[in-house]
Short mmCIF file of C-alpha atoms in Angstrom, two decimals:
data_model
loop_
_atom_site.label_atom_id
_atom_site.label_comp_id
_atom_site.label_asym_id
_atom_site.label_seq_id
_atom_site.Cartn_x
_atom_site.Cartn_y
_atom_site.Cartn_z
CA UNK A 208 7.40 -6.63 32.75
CA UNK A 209 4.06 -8.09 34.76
CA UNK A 210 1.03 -8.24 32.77
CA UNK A 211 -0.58 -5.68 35.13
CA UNK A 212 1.92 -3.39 33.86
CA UNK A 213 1.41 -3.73 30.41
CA UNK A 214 -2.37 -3.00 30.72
CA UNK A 215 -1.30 0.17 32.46
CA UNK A 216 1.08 1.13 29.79
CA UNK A 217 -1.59 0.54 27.37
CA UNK A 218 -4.40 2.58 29.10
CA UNK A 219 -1.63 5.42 28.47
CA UNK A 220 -3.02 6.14 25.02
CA UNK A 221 -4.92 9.13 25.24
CA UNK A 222 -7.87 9.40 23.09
CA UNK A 223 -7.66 13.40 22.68
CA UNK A 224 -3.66 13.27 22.34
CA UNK A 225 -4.60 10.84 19.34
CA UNK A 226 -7.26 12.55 17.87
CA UNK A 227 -5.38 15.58 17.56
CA UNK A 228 -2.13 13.65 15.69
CA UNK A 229 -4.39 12.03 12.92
CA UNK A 230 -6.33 15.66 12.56
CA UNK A 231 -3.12 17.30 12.15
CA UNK A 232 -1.71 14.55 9.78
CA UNK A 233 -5.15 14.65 7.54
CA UNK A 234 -4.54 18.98 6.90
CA UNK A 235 -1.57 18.08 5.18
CA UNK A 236 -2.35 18.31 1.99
CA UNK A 237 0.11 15.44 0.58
CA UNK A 238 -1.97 14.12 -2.48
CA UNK A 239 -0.52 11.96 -4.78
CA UNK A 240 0.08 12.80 -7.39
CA UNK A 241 2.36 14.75 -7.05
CA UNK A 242 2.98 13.82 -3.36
CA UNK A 243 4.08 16.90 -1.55
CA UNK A 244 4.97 15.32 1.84
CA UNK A 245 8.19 17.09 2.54
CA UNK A 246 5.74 18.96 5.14
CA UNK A 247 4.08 16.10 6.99
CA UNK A 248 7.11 13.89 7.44
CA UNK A 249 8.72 17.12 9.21
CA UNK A 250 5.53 17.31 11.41
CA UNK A 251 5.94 13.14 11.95
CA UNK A 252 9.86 13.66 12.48
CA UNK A 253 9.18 16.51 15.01
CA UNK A 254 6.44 14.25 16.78
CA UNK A 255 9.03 11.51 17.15
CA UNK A 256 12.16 13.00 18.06
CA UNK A 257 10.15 15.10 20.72
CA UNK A 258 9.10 11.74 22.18
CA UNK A 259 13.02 11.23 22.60
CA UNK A 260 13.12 8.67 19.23
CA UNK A 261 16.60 8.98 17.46
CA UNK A 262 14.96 10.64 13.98
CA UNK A 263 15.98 10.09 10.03
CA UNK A 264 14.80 12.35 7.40
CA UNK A 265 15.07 10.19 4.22
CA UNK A 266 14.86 13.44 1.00
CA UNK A 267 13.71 12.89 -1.93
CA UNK A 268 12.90 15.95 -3.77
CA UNK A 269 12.36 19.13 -2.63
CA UNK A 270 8.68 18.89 -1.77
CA UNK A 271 9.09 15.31 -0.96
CA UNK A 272 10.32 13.32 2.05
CA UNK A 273 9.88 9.90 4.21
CA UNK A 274 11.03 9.18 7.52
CA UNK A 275 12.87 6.69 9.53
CA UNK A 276 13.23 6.85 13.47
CA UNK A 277 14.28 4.66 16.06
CA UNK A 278 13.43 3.56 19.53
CA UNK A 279 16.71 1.79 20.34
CA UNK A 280 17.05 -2.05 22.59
CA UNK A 281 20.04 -3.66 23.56
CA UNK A 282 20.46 -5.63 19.96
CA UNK A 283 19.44 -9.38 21.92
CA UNK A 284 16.28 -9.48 19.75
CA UNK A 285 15.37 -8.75 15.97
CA UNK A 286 13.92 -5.12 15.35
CA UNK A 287 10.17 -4.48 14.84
CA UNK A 288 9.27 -2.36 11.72
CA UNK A 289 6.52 -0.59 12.08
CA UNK A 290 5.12 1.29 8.80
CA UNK A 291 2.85 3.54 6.72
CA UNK A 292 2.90 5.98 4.31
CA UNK A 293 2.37 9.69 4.39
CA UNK A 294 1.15 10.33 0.64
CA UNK A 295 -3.31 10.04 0.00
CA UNK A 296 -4.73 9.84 -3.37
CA UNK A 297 -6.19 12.93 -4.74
CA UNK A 298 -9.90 14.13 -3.36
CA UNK A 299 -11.64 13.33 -6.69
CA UNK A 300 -14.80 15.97 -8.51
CA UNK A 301 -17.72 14.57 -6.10
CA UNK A 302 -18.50 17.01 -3.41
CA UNK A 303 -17.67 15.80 0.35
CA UNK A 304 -20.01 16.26 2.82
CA UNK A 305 -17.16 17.20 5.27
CA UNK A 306 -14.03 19.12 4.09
CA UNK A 307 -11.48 16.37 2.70
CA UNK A 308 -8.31 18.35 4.54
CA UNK A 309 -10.13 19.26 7.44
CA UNK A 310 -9.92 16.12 10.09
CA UNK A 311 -13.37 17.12 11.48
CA UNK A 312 -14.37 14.45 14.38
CA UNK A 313 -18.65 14.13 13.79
CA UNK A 314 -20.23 10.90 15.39
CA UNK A 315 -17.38 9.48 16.47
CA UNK A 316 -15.51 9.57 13.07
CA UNK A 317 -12.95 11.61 11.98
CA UNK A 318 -13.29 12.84 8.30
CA UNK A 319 -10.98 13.41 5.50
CA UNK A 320 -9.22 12.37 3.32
CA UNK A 321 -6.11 9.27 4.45
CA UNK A 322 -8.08 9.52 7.41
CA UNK A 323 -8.77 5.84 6.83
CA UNK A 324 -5.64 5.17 3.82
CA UNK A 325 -3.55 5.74 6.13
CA UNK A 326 -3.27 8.35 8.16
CA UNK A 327 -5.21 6.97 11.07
CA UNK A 328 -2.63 3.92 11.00
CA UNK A 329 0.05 6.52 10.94
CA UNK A 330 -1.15 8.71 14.17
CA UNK A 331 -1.71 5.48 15.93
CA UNK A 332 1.29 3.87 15.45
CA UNK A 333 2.91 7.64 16.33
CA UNK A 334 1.15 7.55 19.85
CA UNK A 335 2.71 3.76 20.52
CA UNK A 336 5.72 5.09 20.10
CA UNK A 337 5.30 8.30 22.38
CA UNK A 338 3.75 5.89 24.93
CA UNK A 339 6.55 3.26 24.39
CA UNK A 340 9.59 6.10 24.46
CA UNK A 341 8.37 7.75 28.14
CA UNK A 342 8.19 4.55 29.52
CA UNK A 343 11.63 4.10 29.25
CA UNK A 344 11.46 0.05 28.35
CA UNK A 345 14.45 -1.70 28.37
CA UNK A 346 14.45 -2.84 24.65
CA UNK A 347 15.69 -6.17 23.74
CA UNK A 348 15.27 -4.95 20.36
CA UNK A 349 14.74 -1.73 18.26
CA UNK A 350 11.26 -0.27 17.51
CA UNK A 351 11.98 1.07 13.85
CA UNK A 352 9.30 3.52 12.67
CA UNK A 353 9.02 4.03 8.63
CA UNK A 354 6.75 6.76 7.36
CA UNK A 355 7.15 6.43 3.37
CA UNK A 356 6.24 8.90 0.18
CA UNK A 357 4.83 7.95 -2.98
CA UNK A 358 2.96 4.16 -1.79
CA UNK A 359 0.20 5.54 -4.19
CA UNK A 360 2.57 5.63 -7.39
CA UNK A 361 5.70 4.16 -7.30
CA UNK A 362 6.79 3.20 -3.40
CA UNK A 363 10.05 5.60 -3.86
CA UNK A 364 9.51 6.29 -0.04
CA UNK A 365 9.35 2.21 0.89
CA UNK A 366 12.33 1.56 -2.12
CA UNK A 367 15.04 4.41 -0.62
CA UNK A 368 13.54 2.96 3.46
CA UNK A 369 14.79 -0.52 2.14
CA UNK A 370 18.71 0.15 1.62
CA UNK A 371 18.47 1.98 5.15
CA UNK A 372 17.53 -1.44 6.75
CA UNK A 373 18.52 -4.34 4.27
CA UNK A 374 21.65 -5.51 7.08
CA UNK A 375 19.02 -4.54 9.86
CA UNK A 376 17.31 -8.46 11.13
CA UNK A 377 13.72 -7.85 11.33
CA UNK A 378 11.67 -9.98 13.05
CA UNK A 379 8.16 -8.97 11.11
CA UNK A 380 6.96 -5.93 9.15
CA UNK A 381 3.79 -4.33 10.50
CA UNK A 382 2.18 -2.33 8.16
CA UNK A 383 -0.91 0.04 9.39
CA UNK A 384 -3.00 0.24 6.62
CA UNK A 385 -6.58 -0.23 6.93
CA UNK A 386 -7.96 -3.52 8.41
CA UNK A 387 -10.36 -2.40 11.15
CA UNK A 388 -8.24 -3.55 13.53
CA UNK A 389 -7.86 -7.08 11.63
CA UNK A 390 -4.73 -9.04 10.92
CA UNK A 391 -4.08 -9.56 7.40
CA UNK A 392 -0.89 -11.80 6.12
CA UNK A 393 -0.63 -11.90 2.79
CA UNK A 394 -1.44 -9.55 -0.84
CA UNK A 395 -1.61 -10.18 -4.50
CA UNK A 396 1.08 -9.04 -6.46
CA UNK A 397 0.82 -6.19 -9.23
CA UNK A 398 1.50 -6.75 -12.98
CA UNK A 399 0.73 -3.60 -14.96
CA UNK A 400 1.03 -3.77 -18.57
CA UNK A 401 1.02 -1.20 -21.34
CA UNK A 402 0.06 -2.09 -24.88
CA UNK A 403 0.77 0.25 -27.74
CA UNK A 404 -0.26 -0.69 -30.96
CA UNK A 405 1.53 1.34 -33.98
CA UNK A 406 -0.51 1.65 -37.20
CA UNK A 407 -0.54 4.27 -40.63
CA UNK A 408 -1.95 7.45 -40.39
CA UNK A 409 -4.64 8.50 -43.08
CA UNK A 410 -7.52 10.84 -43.90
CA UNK A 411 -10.62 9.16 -42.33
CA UNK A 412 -12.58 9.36 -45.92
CA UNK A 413 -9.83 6.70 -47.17
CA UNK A 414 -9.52 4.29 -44.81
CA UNK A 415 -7.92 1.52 -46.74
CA UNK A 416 -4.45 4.10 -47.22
CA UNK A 417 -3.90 3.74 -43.38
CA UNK A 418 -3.46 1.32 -40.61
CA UNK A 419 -5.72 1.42 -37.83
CA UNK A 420 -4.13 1.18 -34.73
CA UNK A 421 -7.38 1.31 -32.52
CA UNK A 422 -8.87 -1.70 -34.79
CA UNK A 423 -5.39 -3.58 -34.04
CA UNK A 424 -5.88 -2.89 -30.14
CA UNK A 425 -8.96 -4.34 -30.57
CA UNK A 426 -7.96 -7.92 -31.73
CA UNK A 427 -4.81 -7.91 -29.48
CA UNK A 428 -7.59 -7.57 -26.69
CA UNK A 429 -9.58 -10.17 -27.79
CA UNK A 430 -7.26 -12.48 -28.31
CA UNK A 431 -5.41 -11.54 -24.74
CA UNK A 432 -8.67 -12.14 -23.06
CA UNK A 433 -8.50 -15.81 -24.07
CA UNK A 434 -5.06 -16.48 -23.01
CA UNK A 435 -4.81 -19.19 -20.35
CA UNK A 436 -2.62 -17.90 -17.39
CA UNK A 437 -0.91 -20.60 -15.31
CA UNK A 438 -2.16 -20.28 -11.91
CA UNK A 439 -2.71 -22.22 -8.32
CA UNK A 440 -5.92 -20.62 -6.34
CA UNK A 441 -4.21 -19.42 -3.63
CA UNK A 442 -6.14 -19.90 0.44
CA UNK A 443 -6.12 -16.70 1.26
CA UNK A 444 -5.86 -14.52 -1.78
CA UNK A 445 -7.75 -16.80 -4.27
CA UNK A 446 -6.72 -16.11 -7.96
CA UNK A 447 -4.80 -14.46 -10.39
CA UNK A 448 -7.02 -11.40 -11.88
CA UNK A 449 -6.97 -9.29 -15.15
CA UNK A 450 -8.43 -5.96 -15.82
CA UNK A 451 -8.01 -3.64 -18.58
CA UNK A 452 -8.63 -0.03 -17.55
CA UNK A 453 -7.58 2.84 -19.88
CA UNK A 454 -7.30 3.24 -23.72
CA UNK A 455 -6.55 5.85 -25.77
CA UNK A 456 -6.24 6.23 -29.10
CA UNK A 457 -6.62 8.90 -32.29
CA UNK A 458 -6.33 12.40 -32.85
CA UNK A 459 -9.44 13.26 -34.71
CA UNK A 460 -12.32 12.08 -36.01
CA UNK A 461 -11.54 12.21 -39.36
CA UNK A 462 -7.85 10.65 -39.25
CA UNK A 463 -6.79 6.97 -39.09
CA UNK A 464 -5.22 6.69 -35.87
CA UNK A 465 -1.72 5.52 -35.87
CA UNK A 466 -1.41 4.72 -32.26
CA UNK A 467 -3.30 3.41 -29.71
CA UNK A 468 -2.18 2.66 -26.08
CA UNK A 469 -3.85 0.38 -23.24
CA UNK A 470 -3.17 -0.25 -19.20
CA UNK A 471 -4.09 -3.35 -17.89
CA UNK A 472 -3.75 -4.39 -14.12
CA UNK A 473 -2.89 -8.10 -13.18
CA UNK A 474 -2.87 -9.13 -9.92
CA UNK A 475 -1.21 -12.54 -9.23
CA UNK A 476 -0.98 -15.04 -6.03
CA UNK A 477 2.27 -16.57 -4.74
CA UNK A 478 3.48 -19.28 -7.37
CA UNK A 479 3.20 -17.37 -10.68
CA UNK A 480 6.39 -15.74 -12.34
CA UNK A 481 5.58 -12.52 -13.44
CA UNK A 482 8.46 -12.60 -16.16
CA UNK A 483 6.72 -15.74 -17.76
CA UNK A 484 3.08 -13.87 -18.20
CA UNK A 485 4.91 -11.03 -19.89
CA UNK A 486 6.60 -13.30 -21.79
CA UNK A 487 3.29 -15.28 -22.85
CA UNK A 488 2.01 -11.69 -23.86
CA UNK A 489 5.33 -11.25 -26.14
CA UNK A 490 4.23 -14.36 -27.66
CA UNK A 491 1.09 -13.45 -28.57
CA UNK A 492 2.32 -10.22 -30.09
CA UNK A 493 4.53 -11.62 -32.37
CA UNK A 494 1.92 -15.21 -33.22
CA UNK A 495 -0.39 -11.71 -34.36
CA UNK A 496 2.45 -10.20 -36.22
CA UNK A 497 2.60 -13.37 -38.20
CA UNK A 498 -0.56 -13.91 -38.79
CA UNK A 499 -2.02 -10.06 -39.92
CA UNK A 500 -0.27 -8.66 -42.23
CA UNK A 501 0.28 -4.52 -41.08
CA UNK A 502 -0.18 -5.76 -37.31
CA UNK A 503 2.64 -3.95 -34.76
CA UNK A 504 2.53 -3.80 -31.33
CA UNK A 505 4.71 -3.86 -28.13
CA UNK A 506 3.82 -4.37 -24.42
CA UNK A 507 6.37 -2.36 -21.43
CA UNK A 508 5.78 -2.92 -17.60
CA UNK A 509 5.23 -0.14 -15.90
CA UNK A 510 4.38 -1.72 -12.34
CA UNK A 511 6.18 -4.98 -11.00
CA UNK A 512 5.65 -6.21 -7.50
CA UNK A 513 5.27 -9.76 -6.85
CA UNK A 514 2.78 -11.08 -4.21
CA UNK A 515 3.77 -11.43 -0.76
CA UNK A 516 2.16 -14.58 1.71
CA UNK A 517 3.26 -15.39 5.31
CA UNK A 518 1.48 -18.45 6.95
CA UNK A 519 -0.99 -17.83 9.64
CA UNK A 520 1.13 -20.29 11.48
CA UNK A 521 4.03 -18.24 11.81
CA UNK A 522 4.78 -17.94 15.78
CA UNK A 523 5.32 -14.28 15.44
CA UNK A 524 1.65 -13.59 13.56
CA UNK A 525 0.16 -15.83 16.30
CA UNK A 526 1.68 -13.51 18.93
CA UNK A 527 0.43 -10.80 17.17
CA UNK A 528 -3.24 -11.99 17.15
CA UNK A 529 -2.77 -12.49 20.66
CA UNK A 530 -2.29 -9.33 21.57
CA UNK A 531 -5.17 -7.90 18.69
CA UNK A 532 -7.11 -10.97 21.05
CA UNK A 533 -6.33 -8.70 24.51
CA UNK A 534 -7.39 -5.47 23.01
CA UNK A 535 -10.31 -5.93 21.57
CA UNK A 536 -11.85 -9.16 23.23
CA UNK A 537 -11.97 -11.41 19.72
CA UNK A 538 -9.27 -13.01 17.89
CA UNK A 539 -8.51 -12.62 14.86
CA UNK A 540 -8.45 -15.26 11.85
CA UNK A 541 -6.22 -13.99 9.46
CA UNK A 542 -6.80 -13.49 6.17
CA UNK A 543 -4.94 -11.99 3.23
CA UNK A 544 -5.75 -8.28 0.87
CA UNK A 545 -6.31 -7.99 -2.71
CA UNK A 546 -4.37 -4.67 -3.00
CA UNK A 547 -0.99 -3.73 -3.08
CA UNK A 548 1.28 -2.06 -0.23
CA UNK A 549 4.77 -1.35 0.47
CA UNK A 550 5.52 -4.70 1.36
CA UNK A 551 5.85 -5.89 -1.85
CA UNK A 552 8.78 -3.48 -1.61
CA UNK A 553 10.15 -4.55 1.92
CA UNK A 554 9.41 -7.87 2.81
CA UNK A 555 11.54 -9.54 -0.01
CA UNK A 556 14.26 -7.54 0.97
CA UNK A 557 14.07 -8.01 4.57
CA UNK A 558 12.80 -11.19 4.65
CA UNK A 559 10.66 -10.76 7.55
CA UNK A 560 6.52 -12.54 7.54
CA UNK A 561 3.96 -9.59 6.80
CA UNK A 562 1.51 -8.49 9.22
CA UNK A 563 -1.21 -5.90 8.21
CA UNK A 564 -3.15 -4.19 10.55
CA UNK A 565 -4.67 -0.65 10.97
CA UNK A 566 -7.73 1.20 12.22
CA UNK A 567 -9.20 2.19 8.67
CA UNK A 568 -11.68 0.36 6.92
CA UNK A 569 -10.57 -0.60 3.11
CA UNK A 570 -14.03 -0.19 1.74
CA UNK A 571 -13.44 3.87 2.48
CA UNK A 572 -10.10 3.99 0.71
CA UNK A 573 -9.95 6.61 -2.29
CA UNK A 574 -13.78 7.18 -1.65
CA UNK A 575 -15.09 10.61 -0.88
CA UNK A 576 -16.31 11.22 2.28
CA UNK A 577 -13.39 8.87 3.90
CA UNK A 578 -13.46 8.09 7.99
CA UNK A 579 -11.71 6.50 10.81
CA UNK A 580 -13.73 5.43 13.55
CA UNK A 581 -12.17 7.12 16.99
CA UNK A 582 -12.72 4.20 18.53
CA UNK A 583 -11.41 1.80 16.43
CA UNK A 584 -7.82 4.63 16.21
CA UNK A 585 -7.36 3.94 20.24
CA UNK A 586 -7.80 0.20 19.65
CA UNK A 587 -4.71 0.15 17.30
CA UNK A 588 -2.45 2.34 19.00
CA UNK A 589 -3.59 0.05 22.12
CA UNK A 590 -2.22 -3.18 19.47
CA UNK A 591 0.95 -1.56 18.49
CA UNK A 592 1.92 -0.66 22.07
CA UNK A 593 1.39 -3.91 23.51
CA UNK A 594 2.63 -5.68 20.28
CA UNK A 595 5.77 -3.47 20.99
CA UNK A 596 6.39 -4.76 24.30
CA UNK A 597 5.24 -8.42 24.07
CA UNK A 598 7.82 -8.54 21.07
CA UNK A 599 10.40 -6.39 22.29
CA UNK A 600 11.30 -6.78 25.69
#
């Protein structure tokens, strides 16, 4: 295809047609948990197979769902996966100014909430692919479209999408989530931990006939906050992080608690084995055993995903920013997230270089009052059309 073609394929994305997708995505109530998006991947699936896409529905449960569809080429060229997923975190007790489920459009913003994580990226890479299928292109190589449930717990949606497409080549994964319309190429990986610390229960006027788990959490945590983690600051993601974020412990005020339980969230940069922090952790577990008599605890992870880094150098992410260049008159430098997204699932698998870009900001996500900008929805579904066809055909 010309250039001047392209541009005219791009100026195809209708602002109102888009609007209208992402405010009927955001009224689906799919919170997570407990995920609920058998209903919104039918809507996506009925979207897409309307636009003449050959359409997957990928079941889960009976209230849950993802979706795979295809916008076949002639096989000379890897596939493209496009992808996002369908399930939003729940609205939270602070009052919204604008219903959460209603996709209102005020100021040039559209309200609610995934509106920004990711619904926006979803509705705009939907109208690429509408665009894309009526034009007919001759392919070199299949658009593949992956709309995934439960990204907000446990990735089943991205971890079922995987064995669909682990013999498909892939020449990158784009994933929509919000980037206002950046390129991102890289994200920590996610260590969760749980700590349980067992202990003898008592009367709380007697203390000394008990074993205080809560006071045994308490010197596990100290001493885990002084334990050197191996790690190599990383240029795009910096360095490995540790945060401990629940407890919970006891059953009254006036029993010795005999169990107490912790979370704690690690997020690690390429070059650190995951295995070998739990293992230090193990370590320190049993050096405490030794060393307090009554001491017993354990540690279980309940969240594994390693980190995921493609070089800003790759060609294909440099033809990417080329086109993100065309669109929006700047290109971009990119960078890498902090946060976690179904790449961690896919990428390893299909061994294909990460690209992130949507049209939500990542400041908004799980906030109340969460927004896309209209203007920055047509600029992405402008990105992934153009991306399509500079990559594609």
């Amino acid at each position: 295809m010309r250039q001047g073609n392209y541009k005219n394929l791009v100026n195809q994305i209708q602002e109102a047609e888009l609007v209208d997708l992402c405010r009927d995505l955001v009224r689906f109530k799919s919170v997570n948990p407990p995920g609920n998006e058998l209903e919104v991947a039918e809507y996506v699936a009925d979207v897409l197979r309307d636009a003449g896409l050959a359409v997957e529905m990928i079941p889960h449960s009976p209230t849950r769902a993802s979706v795979l569809a295809r916008l076949k080429g002639n096989g000379e060229v890897p596939a493209l996966l496009y992808t996002g997923h369908l399930d939003v975190v729940p609205v939270g007790a602070e009052e919204w100014t604008h219903d959460p489920f209603g996709g209102e459009v005020v100021e040039g913003k559209l309200w609610g909430r995934g509106s920004s994580d990711m619904k926006g990226g979803n509705a705009a890479l939907m109208a690429a692919a509408r665009v894309l299928a009526n034009a007919d292109l001759p392919l070199k190589g299949d658009l593949i479209l992956g709309f995934t449930a439960g990204e907000e717990s446990d990735q089943l949606g991205a971890t079922e999408l995987v064995t669909h497409l682990k013999s498909v080549p892939i020449q990158a994964v784009v994933v929509a989530e919000p980037s206002d319309d950046e390129v991102y190429v890289a994200e920590k990986g996610v260590l969760w931990l749980k700590l349980t610390t067992h202990g003898k229960t008592a009367h709380g006027s007697m203390p000394h006939l008990g074993q205080n788990a809560i006071m045994m959490m308490l010197r596990l945590l100290k001493e885990l906050s002084q334990l050197h983690v191996p790690y190599k600051e990383h240029p795009l993601l910096g360095g490995f992080t540790r945060s401990i974020n629940t407890i919970s412990g006891g059953v009254k005020t006036n029993v010795v608690p005999d169990h107490c339980e912790v979370t704690i969230d690690q997020r690690t940069v390429p070059g650190q084995d995951h295995q070998a922090i739990v293992h230090q952790v193990e370590e320190l577990i049993a050096d405490l055993t030794k060393r307090q008599p009554g001491f017993y605890a354990s540690v279980e992870v309940i969240n594994d995903r390693v980190p995921i880094a493609t070089s800003p150098e790759e060609p294909i992410v440099q033809r990417f920013c080329d086109v993100v260049a065309e669109i929006i008159g700047k290109r971009p430098v990119p960078q890498g997230v902090h946060y976690c997204t179904d790449a961690a699932v896919l990428v390893p698998t299909l061994k294909a270089p990460l690209i992130i870009c949507g049209p939500g900001d990542a400041r908004l996500a799980h906030q109340p009052n969460e927004y896309v900008e209209v203007t920055k929805l047509v600029e992405a579904a402008r990105i992934f059309t153009l991306a399509a066809v500079q990559l594609l055909t």
